PDB file of C-alpha atoms in Angstrom:
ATOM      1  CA  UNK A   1       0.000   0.000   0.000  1.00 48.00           C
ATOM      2  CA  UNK A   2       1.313   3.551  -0.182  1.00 49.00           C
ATOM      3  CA  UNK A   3       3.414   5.035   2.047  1.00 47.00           C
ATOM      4  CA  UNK A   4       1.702   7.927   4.061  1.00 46.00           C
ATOM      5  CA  UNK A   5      -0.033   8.761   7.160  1.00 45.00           C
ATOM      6  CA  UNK A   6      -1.355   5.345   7.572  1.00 45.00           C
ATOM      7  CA  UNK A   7       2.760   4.605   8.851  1.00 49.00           C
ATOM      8  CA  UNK A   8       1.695   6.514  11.952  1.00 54.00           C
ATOM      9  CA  UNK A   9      -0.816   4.457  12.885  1.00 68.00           C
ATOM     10  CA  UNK A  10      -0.248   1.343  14.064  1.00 73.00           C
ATOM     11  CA  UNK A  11       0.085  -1.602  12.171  1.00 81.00           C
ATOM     12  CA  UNK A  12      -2.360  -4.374  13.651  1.00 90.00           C
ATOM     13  CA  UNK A  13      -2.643  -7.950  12.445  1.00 94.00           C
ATOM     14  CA  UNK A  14      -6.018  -7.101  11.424  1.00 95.00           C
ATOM     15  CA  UNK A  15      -4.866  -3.853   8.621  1.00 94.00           C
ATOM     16  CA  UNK A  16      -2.025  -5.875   7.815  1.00 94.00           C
ATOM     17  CA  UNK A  17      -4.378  -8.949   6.847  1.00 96.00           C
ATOM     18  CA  UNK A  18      -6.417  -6.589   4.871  1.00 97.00           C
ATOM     19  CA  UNK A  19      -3.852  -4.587   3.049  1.00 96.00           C
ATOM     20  CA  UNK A  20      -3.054  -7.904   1.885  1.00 96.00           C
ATOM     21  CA  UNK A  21      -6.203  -9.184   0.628  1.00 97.00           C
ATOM     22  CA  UNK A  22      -6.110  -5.980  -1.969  1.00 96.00           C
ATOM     23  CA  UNK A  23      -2.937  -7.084  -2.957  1.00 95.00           C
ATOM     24  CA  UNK A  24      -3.343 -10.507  -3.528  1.00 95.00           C
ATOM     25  CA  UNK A  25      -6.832  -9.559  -5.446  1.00 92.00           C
ATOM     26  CA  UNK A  26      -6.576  -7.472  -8.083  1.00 84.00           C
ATOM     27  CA  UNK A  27     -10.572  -6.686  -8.358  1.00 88.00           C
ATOM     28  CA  UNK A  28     -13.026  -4.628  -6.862  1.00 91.00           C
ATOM     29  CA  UNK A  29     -13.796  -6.519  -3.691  1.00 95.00           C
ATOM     30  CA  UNK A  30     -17.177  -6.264  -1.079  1.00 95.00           C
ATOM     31  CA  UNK A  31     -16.749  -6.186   2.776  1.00 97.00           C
ATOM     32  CA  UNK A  32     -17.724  -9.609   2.799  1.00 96.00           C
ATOM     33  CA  UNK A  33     -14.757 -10.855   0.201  1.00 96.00           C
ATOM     34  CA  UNK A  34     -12.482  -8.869   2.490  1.00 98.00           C
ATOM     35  CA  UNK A  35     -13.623 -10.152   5.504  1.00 98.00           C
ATOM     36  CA  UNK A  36     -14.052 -14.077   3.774  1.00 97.00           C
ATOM     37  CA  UNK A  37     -10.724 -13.047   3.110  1.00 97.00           C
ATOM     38  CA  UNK A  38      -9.002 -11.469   5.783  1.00 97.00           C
ATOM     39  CA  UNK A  39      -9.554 -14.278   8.368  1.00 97.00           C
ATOM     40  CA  UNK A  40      -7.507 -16.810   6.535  1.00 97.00           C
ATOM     41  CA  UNK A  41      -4.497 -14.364   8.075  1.00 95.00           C
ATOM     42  CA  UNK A  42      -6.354 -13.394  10.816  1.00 95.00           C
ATOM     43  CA  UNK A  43      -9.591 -15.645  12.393  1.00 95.00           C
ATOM     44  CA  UNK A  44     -11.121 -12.732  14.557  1.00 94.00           C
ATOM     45  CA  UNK A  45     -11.292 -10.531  11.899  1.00 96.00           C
ATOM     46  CA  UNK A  46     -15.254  -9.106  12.180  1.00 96.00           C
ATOM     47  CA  UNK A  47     -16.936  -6.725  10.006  1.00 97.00           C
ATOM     48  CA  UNK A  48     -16.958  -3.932  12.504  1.00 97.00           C
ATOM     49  CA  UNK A  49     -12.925  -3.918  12.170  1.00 97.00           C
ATOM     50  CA  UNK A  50     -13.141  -4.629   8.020  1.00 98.00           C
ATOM     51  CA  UNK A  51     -15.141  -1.074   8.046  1.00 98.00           C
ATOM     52  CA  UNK A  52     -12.523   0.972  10.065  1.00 96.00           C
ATOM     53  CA  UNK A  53     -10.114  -0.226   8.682  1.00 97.00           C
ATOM     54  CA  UNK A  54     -11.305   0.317   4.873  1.00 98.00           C
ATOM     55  CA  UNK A  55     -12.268   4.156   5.999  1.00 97.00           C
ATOM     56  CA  UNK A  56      -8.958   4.590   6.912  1.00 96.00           C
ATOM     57  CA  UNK A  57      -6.774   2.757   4.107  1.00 96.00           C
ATOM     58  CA  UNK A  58      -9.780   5.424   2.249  1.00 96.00           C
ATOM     59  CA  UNK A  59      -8.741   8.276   3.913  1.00 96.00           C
ATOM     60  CA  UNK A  60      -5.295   7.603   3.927  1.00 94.00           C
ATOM     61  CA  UNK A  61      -5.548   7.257   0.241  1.00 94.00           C
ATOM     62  CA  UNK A  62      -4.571   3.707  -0.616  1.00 94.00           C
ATOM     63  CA  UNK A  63      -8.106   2.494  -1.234  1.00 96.00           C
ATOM     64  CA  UNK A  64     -11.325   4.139  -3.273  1.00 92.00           C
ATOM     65  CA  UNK A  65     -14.684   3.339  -2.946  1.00 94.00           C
ATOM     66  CA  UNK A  66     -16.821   2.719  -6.286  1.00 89.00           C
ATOM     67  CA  UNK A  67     -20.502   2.065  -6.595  1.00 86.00           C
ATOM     68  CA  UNK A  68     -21.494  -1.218  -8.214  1.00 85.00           C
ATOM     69  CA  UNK A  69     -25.039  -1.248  -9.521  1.00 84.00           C
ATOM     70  CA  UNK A  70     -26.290  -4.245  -8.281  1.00 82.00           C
ATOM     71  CA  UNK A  71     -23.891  -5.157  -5.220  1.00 83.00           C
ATOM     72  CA  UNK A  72     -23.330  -1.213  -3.863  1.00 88.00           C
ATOM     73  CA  UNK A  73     -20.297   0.095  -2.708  1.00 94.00           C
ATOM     74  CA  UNK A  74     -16.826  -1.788  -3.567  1.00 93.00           C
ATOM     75  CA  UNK A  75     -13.215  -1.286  -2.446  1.00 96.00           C
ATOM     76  CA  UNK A  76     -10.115  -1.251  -4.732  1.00 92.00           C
ATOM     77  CA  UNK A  77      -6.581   0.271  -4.641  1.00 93.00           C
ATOM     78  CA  UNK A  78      -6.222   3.866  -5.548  1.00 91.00           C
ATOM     79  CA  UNK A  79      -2.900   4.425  -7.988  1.00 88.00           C
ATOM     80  CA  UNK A  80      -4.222   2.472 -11.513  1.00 83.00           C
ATOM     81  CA  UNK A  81      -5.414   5.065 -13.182  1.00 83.00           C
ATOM     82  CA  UNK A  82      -9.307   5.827 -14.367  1.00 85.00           C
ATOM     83  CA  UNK A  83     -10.639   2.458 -15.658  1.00 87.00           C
ATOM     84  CA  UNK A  84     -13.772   0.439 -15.340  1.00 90.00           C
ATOM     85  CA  UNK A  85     -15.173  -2.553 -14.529  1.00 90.00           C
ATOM     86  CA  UNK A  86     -16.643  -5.782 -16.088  1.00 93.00           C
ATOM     87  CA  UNK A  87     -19.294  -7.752 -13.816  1.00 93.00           C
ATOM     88  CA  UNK A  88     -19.658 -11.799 -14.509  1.00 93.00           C
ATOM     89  CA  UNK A  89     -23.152 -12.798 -13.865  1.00 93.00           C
ATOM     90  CA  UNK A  90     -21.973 -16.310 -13.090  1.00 94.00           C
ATOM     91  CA  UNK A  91     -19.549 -16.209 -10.324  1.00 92.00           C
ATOM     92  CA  UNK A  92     -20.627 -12.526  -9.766  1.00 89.00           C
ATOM     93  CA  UNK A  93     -17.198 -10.962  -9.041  1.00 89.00           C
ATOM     94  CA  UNK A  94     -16.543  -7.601 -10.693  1.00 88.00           C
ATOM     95  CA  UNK A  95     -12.961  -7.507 -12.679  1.00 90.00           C
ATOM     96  CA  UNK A  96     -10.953  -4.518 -13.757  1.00 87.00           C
ATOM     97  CA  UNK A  97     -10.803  -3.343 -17.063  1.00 89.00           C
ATOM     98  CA  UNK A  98      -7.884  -1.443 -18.376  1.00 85.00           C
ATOM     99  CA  UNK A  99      -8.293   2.410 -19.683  1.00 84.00           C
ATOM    100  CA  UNK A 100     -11.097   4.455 -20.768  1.00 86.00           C
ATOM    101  CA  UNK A 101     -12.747   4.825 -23.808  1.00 80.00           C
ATOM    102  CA  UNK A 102     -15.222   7.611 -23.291  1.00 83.00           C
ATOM    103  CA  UNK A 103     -14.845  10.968 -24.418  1.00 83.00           C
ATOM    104  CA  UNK A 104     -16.396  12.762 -21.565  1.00 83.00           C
ATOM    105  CA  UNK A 105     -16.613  16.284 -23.689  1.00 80.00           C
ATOM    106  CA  UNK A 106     -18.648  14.752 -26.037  1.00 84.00           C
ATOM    107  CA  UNK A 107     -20.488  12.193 -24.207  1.00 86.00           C
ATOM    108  CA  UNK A 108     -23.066  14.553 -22.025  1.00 86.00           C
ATOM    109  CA  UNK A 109     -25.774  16.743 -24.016  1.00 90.00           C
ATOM    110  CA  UNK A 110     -25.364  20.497 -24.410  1.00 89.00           C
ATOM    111  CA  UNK A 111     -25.001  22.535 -20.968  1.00 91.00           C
ATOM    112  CA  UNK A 112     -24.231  19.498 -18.737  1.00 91.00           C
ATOM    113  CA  UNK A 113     -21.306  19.248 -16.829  1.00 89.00           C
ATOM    114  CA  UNK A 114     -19.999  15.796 -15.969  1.00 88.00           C
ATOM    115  CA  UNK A 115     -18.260  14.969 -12.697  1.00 87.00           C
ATOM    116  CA  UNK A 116     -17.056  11.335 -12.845  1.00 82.00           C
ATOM    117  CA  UNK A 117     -18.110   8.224 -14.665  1.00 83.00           C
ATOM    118  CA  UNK A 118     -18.406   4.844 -14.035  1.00 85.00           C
ATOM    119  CA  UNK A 119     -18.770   2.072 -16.962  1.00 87.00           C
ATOM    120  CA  UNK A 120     -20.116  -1.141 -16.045  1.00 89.00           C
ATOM    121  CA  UNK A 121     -20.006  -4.458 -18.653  1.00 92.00           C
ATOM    122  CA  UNK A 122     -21.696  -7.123 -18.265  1.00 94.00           C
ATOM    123  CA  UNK A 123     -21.405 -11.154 -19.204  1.00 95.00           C
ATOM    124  CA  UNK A 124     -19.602 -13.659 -18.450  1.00 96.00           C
ATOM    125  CA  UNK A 125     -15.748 -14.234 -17.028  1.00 94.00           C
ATOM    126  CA  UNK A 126     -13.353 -16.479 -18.954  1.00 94.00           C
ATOM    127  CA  UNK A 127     -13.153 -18.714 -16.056  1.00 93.00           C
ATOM    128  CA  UNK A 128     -16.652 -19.320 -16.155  1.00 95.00           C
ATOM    129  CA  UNK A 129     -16.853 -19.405 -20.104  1.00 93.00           C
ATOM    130  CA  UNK A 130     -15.106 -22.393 -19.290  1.00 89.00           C
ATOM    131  CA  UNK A 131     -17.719 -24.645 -18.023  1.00 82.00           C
ATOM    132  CA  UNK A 132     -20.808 -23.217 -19.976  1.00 72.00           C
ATOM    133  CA  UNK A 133     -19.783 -24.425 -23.212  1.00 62.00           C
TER     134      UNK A 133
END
């Protein structure tokens, strides 16, 4: 994770364990993957701790918040650059996808003024391709 103000804080079992899970999973992840997660490292890890600790790897700017449209609010690590995200309706885990395409200047109508974006796709994952063929 970056390097920052979250140094000053200390480093419990339980932000260690979840620092990890973001770098061992490259995708968007719930509070329930990161929790599933996190207590393979550490067994006590509850939800309560999972939600400080994501505010403050948030505000410490190593982790952003996005808004999935069907499962809510999702965690990933800040630094990759503006991308979006593809959604598998089999295993439904959301996956990273690289870049933008969308040319925000021309994309809203006359006299709006767009903040952010978010993309969503939407099929299947080639893991799960696999085994519906």
């Amino acid at each position: 994770m970056k390097k920052g103000v979250h140094n000053l804080r200390r480093n419990t079992s339980q932000r260690i364990a979840i620092e990890k899970v973001f770098r061992e999973h490259e995708r968007p992840l719930g509070v329930d993957e990161v929790l599933t997660y996190g207590r393979k490292e550490v067994n006590s890890l509850n939800k309560a701790t999972v939600y400080r600790n994501l505010k403050m790897l948030i505000d410490d700017g190593c982790l952003k918040r996005i808004s999935h449209p069907f499962f809510g609010t999702l965690y990933e690590r800040t630094g990759k650059g503006h991308h979006h995200h593809f959604h598998c309706r089999k295993c439904n885990r959301a996956f990273e996808l690289p870049g933008c395409a969308l040319k925000e200047d021309e994309a809203a109508p006359k006299g709006f003024v767009i903040e952010d974006h978010e993309i969503y796709l939407f099929g299947v994952c080639p893991s799960c391709a696999k085994f519906t063929k």
